[in-house]
Coordinates of C-alpha atoms in Angstrom, one line a residue:
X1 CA 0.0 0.0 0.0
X2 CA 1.7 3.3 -0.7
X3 CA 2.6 5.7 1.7
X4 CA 0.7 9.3 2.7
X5 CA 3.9 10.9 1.1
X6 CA 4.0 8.9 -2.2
X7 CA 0.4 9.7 -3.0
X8 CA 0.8 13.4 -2.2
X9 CA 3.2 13.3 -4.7
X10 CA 1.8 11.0 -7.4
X11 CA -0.9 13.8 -6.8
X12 CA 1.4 16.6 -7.5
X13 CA 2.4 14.9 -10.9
X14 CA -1.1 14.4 -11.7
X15 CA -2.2 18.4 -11.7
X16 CA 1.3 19.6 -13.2
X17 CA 1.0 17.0 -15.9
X18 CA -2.8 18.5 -16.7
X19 CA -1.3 22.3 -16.4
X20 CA 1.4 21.4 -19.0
X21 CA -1.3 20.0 -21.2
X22 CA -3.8 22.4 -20.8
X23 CA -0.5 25.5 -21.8
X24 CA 0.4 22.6 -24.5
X25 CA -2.7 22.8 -25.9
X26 CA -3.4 26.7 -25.5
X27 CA 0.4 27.0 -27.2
X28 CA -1.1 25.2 -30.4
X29 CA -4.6 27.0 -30.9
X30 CA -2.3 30.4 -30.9
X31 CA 0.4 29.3 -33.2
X32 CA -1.9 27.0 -35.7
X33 CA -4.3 30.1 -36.3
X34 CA -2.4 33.0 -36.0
X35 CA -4.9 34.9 -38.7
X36 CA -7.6 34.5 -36.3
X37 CA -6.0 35.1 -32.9
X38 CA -4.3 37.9 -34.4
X39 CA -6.7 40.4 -35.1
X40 CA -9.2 39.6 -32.0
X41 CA -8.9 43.1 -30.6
X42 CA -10.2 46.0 -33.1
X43 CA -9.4 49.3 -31.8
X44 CA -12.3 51.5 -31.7
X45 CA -12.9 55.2 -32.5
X46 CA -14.3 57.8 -30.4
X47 CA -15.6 59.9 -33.5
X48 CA -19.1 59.6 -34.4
X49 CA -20.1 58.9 -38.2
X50 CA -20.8 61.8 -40.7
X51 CA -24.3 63.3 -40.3
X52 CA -25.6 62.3 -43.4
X53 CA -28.4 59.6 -42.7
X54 CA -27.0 56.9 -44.0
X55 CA -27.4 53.5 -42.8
X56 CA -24.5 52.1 -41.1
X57 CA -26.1 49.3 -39.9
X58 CA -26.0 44.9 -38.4
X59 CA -28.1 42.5 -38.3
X60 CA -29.0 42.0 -34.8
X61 CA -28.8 38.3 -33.3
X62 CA -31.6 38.4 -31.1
X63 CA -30.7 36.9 -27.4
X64 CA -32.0 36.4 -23.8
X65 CA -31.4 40.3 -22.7
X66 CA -29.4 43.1 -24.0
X67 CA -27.5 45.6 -21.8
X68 CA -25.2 48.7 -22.8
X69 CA -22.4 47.0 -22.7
X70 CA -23.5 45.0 -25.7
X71 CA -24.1 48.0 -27.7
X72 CA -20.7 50.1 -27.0
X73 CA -19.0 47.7 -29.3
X74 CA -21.5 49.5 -31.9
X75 CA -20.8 52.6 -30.8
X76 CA -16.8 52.2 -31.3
X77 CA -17.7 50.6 -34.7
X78 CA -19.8 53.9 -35.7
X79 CA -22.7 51.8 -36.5
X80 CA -25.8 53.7 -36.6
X81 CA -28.7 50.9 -37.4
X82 CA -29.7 47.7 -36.2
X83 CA -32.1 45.3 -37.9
X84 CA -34.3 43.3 -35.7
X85 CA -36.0 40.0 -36.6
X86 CA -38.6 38.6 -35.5
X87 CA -40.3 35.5 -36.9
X88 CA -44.0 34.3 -38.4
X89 CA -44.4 30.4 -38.8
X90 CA -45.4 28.8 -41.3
X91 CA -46.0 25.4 -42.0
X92 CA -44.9 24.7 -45.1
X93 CA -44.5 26.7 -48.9
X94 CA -48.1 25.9 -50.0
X95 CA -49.1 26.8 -46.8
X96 CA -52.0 29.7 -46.7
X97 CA -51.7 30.7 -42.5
X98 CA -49.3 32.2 -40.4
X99 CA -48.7 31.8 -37.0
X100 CA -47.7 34.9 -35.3
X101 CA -46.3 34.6 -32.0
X102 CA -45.6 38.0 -29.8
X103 CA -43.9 36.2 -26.3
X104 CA -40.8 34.0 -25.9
X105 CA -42.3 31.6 -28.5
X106 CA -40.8 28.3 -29.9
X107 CA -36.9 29.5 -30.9
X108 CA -37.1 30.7 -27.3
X109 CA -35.3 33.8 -27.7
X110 CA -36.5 36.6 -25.8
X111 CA -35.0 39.5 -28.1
X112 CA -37.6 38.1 -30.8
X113 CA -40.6 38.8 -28.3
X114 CA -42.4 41.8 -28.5
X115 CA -41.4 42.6 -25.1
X116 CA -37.3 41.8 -26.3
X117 CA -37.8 43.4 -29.2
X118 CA -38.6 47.5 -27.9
X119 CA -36.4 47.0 -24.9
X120 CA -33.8 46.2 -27.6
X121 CA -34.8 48.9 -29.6
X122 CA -35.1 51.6 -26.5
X123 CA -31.3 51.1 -25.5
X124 CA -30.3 51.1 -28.7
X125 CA -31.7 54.7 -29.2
X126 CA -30.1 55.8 -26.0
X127 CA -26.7 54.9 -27.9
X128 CA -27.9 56.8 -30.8
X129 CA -29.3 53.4 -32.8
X130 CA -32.0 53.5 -34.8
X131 CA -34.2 50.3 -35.7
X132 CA -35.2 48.0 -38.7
X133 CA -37.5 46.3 -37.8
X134 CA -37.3 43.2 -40.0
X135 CA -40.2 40.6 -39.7
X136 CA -39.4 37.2 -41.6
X137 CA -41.4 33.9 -42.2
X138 CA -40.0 30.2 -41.1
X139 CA -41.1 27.5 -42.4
X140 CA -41.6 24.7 -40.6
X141 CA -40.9 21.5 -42.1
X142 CA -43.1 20.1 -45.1
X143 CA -42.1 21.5 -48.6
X144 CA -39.9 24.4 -48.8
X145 CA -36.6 25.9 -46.5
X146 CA -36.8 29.6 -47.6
X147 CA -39.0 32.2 -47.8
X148 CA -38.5 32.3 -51.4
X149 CA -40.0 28.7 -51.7
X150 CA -43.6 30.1 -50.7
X151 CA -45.7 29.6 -53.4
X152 CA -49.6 29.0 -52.9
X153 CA -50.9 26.6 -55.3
X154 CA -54.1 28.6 -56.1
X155 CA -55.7 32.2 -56.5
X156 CA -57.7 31.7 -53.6
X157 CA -54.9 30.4 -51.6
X158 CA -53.0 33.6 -52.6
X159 CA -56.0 35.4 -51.1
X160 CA -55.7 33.3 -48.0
X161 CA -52.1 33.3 -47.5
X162 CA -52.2 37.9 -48.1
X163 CA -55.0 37.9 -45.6
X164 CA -53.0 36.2 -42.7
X165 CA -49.4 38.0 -43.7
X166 CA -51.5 41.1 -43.5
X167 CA -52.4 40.4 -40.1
X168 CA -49.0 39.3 -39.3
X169 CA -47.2 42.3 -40.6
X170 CA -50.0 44.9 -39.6
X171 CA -49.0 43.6 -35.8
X172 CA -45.3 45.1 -36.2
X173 CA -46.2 48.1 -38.1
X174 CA -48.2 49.1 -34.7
X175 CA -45.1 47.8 -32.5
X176 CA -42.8 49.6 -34.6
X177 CA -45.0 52.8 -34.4
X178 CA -45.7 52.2 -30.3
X179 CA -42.2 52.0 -29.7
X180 CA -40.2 54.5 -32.2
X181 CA -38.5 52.3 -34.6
X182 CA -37.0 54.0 -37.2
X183 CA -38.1 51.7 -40.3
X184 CA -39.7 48.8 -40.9
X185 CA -39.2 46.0 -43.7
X186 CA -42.6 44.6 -44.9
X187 CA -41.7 41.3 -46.7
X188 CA -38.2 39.7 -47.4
X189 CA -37.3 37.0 -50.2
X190 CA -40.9 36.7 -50.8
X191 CA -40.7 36.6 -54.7
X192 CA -43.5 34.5 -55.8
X193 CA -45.4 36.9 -54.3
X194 CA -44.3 39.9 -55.8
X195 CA -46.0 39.4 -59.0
X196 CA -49.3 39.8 -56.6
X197 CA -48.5 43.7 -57.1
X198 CA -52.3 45.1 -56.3
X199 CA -52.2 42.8 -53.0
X200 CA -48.6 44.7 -51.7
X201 CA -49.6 48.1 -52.5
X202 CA -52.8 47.5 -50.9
X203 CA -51.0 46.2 -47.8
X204 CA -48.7 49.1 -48.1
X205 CA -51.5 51.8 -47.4
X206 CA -53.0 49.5 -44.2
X207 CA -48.7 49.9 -43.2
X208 CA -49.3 53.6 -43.6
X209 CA -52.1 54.3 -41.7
X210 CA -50.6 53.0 -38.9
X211 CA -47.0 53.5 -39.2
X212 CA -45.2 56.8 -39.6
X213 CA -41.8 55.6 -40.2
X214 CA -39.1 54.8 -43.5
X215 CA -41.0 51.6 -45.3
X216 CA -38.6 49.0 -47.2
X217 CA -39.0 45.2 -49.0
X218 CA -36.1 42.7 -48.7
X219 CA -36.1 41.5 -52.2
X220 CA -33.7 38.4 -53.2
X221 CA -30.4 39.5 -55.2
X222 CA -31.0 37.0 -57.8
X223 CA -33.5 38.6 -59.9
X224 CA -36.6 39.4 -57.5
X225 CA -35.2 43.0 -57.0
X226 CA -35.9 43.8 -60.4
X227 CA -39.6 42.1 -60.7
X228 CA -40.7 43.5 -57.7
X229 CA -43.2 46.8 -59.1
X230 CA -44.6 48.4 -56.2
X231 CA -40.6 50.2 -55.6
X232 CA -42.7 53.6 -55.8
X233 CA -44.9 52.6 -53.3
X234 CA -41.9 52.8 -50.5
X235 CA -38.9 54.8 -49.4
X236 CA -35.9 53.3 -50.3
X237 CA -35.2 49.7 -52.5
X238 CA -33.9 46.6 -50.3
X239 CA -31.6 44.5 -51.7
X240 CA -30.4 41.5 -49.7
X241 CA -27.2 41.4 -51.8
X242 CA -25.8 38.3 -51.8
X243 CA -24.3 38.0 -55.1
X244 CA -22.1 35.2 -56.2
X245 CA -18.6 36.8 -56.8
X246 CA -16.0 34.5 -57.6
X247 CA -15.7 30.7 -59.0
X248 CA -12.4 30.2 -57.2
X249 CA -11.3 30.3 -53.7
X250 CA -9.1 33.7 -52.5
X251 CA -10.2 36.4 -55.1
X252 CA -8.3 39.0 -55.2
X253 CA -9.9 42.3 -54.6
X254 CA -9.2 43.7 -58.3
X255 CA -11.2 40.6 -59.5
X256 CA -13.9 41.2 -57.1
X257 CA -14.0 44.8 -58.4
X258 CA -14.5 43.5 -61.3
X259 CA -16.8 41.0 -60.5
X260 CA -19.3 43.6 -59.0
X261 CA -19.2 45.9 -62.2
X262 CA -22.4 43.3 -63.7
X263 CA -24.6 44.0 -60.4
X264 CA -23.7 47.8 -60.3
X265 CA -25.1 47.9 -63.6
X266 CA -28.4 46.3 -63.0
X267 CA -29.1 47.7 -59.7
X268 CA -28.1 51.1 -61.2
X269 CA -30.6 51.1 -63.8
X270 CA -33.3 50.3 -61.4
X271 CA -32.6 53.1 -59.0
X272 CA -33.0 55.4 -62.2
X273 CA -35.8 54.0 -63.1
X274 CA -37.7 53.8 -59.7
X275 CA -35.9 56.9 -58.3
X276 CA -35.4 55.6 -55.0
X277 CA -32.3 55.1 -52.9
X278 CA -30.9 51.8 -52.3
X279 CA -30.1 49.9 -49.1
X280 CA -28.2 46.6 -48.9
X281 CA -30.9 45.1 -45.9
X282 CA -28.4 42.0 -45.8
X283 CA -24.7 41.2 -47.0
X284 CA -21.8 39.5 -45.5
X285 CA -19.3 36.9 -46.1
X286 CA -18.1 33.8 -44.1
X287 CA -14.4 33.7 -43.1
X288 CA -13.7 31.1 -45.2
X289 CA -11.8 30.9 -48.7
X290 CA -15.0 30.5 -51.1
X291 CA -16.6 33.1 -49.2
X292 CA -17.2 35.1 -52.7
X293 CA -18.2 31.7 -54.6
X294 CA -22.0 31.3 -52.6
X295 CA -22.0 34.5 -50.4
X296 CA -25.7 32.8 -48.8
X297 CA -24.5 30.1 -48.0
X298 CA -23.7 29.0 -44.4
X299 CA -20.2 27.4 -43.6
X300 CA -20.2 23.8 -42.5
X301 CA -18.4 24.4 -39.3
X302 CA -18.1 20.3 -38.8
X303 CA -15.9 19.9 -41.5
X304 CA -12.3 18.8 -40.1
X305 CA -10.3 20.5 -42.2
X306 CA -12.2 23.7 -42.5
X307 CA -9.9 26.6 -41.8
X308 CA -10.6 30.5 -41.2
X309 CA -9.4 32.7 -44.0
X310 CA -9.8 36.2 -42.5
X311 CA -7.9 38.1 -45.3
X312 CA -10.9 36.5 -47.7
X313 CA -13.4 37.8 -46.1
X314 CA -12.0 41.3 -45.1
X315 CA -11.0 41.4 -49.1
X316 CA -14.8 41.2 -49.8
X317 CA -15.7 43.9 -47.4
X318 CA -13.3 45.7 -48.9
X319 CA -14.2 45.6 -52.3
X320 CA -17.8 45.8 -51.5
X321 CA -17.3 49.0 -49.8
X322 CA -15.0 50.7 -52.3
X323 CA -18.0 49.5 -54.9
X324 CA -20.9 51.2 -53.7
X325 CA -20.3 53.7 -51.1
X326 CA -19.0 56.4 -53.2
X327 CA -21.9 56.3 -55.2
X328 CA -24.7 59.1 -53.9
X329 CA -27.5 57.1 -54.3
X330 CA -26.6 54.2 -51.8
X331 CA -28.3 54.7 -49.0
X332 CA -26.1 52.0 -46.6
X333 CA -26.3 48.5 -45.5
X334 CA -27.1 45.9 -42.8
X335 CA -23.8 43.7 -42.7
X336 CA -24.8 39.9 -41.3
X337 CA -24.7 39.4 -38.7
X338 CA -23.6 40.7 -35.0
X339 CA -23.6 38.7 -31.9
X340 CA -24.4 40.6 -29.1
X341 CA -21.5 40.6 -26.2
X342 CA -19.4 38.4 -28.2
X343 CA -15.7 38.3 -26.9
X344 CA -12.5 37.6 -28.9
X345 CA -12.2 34.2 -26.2
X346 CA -15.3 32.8 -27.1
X347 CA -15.2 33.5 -30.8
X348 CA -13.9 30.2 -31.6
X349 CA -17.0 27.7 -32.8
X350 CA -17.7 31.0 -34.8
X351 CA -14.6 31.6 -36.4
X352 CA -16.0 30.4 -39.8
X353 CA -19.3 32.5 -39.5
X354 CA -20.4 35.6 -41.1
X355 CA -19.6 37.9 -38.4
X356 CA -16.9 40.4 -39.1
X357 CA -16.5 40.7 -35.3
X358 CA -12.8 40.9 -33.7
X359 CA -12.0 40.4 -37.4
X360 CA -10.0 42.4 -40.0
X361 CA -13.0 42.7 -41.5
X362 CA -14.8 45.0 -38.6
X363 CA -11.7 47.5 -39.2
X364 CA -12.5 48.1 -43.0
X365 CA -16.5 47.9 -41.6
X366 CA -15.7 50.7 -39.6
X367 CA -13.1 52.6 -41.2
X368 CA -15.8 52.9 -44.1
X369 CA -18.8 53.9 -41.6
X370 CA -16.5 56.6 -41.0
X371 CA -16.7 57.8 -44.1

């Protein structure tokens, strides 16, 4: 049987043995990703943007409370805008109802309540943050995984399905009003049903008697934001901008440049056309190498040898940036997404994600909003 001394000893080669391994294993996470230890700390500036109403703005990750402290990180980033989202449920594409829910509903995320949702937006104003309010359908199993699959399989279901989003969206035009947000986006990716054009201008005037605010629609950037034809009807065209870039891993940002001269075009000749500004209501780019190849496309953050690639996605900001925001009639953008009190040390299972948070890419973010 051993001794009192020898097991106080074994005991004390037991802890230093798991302290070396724990430094060991620390040492390795620093050295192996240098790009993304790096640049976790983004120095912030104490000057406010230019007064010129333009939408520096992030797409809010709703959570279970929301305190100052999450929002000074905006504040040093010279963001100006938040979009909030809460969700509608539907059960499936063909699907003519819509479930709202106005508590701590099924995702169980308080900052999608109603409740979460003008708290969010009251602090945010005390920082000098205005709100988007941003409503957007799930779909719950059955046929379809976007909003952009909902497609009613009748006339009369079209009717059905415009009666219930109506009542849905008329809900949030009054919280929106209530509670002082800013702007409100009445549909997003909905683009079988933009071709229903008397049914969204009609909806617009209900919006309007109730709501005093800016008035936007989220169309898709494949082709829905030039079919949708009620434009006129609203204050400025949303565009979630998402545009395939590149066919090859690591552009460089004189191809991207490039790339981005084909959308210019298009979305150039609809602002003349419609006369209204435009506002990017989503873009962003995963830290990962294809990031420009399927910008909507969410990284698989389970694949072993998936790696960060931080320059990548700063690149695309860059270029992104240097694209539009000279140009007068660009009204700003929502980059996706922001995780409220996210910390450089627990940024690791989201090192691949869209955030630009304790990234290069939050340093070209900002240094533009300073513009």
């Amino acid at each position: 049987m051993p001794s009192p001394a020898f097991a106080i000893r074994r005991w004390r080669l037991v802890v230093f043995l798991l302290l070396a391994v724990v430094a060991a294993t620390a040492a390795w996470w620093r050295w192996s990703r240098p790009q993304f230890v790096a640049s976790t700390h983004v120095a912030g500036p104490t000057t406010p943007p230019p007064a010129d109403n333009r939408l520096r703005g992030v797409s809010w990750v709703a959570g279970d409370s929301v305190s100052s402290l999450d929002l000074e990180p905006l504040v040093r980033a010279r963001v100006t805008w938040i979009a909030q989202t809460p969700f509608g449920w539907q059960a499936g594409a063909t699907t003519p109802t819509i479930q709202l829910h106005t508590g701590v509903g099924h995702r169980g995320y308080w900052g999608e309540s109603d409740r979460g949702l003008v708290l969010t937006s009251q602090r945010a104003r005390q920082r000098g943050i205005r709100t988007l309010l941003k409503p957007h359908l799930w779909l719950r199993g059955g046929s379809g995984t976007w909003p952009g699959d909902v497609k009613m399989s009748s006339e009369a279901d079209w009717q059905r399905w415009f009666a219930s989003y109506s009542v849905f969206m008329l809900h949030y035009a009054r919280l929106a009003e209530s509670s002082g947000m800013a702007a409100l986006c009445i549909g997003t990716e909905l683009q079988h049903s933009v071709g229903h054009e008397a049914e969204w201008r009609a909806l617009i005037a209900q919006i309007r008697a109730v709501y005093r605010g800016q008035l936007t629609y989220a169309a898709n950037w494949n082709a829905e934001f030039e079919q949708v034809g009620f434009w006129d009807a609203l204050d400025f065209i949303g565009i979630q901008a998402y545009f395939p870039l590149s066919t090859t891993e690591r552009p460089t940002k004189a191809a991207l440049l490039k790339a981005w001269q084909g959308p210019l075009r298009r979305i150039e000749a609809l602002q003349k056309r419609v006369k209204k500004p435009v506002v990017f209501t989503e873009i962003g780019y995963k830290t990962t190498p294809d990031a420009a190849i399927e910008p909507w496309a969410w990284p698989n953050r389970t694949a072993v040898a998936a790696t960060p690639d931080e320059a990548t996605q700063a690149t695309c900001y860059a270029a992104m940036f240097e694209t539009f925001w000279p140009r007068r009639w660009f009204q700003g953008l929502f980059v996706w997404k922001w995780y409220p009190g996210l910390q450089p040390a627990g940024l690791a299972r989201r090192y691949l994600d869209f955030t630009p948070q304790h990234k290069p890419a939050e340093q070209v973010m900002t240094a533009w909003f300073g513009k």
